[in-house]
Amino acid sequence: SMSSLETRDVDRDSLFLMTDLVRGDGEPPASVRIRNLSAGGMMVEGDVQLQRGARVTAELRNVGSVTGSVVWV
């Protein structure tokens, strides 16, 4: 049986997927790399300027379109 720490590591997959991040400000979609993904959020990196609180949408393979707010940059 796995400890809760090991289970957390399994649930939070380290991914290297690319996706287009659509921003709510009307700017063109930005290509970003998804570095970390869990039920509670995701970490992306890319050449894109985002402000804390900005609304963004990403299309995730096998999940669909997800929308959230930027918590930190």
Coordinates of C-alpha atoms in Angstrom, one line a residue:
S1 CA 0.0 0.0 0.0
M2 CA 1.3 3.5 -0.8
S3 CA 1.6 6.3 1.7
S4 CA -0.4 9.5 1.0
L5 CA 2.8 11.2 -0.1
E6 CA 3.4 8.6 -2.7
T7 CA -0.2 8.7 -3.8
R8 CA 0.1 12.5 -4.2
D9 CA 3.1 12.0 -6.5
V10 CA 1.1 9.6 -8.6
D11 CA -1.9 11.9 -8.8
R12 CA 0.2 14.9 -9.8
D13 CA 1.7 13.6 -13.0
S14 CA 4.8 15.3 -14.3
L15 CA 3.8 15.9 -17.9
F16 CA 5.5 17.5 -20.9
L17 CA 2.4 18.2 -23.0
M18 CA 2.0 21.2 -25.3
T19 CA -1.3 23.1 -25.4
D20 CA -2.6 26.5 -26.5
L21 CA -3.5 28.8 -23.6
V22 CA -6.4 31.1 -24.5
R23 CA -6.4 34.3 -22.5
G24 CA -9.6 36.2 -21.7
D25 CA -8.0 39.5 -22.8
G26 CA -8.5 38.8 -26.5
E27 CA -4.8 38.1 -27.2
P28 CA -3.9 35.3 -29.6
P29 CA -3.6 31.8 -28.0
A30 CA -0.1 31.2 -26.6
S31 CA 1.7 27.8 -27.0
V32 CA 2.7 26.6 -23.6
R33 CA 4.2 23.4 -22.1
I34 CA 2.2 21.8 -19.3
R35 CA 4.8 20.9 -16.6
N36 CA 2.5 19.7 -13.8
L37 CA -1.2 18.8 -13.7
S38 CA -3.5 17.8 -10.9
A39 CA -7.2 18.0 -10.1
G40 CA -6.5 21.4 -8.4
G41 CA -4.4 23.1 -11.0
M42 CA -1.6 23.1 -13.5
M43 CA 1.7 24.7 -14.0
V44 CA 2.7 25.8 -17.5
E45 CA 5.7 27.5 -19.0
G46 CA 6.1 29.4 -22.2
D47 CA 6.7 32.7 -23.8
V48 CA 3.6 34.4 -22.5
Q49 CA 2.9 37.3 -20.2
L50 CA 0.2 36.6 -17.7
Q51 CA -1.1 38.6 -14.7
R52 CA -2.2 37.1 -11.4
G53 CA -6.0 36.7 -11.5
A54 CA -6.1 36.5 -15.3
R55 CA -8.7 34.0 -16.7
V56 CA -7.2 31.4 -19.0
T57 CA -8.5 28.3 -20.9
A58 CA -6.6 25.3 -22.0
E59 CA -7.6 22.3 -24.1
L60 CA -6.4 19.2 -22.4
R61 CA -6.1 15.9 -24.2
N62 CA -8.6 13.3 -22.8
V63 CA -10.1 16.0 -20.5
G64 CA -11.4 18.8 -22.8
S65 CA -11.5 22.5 -22.3
V66 CA -10.6 23.7 -18.8
T67 CA -10.8 27.3 -17.5
G68 CA -9.1 28.8 -14.5
S69 CA -7.4 31.8 -13.0
V70 CA -3.7 32.5 -12.7
V71 CA -2.6 32.1 -9.1
W72 CA 1.1 32.9 -9.5
V73 CA 3.6 33.8 -12.2

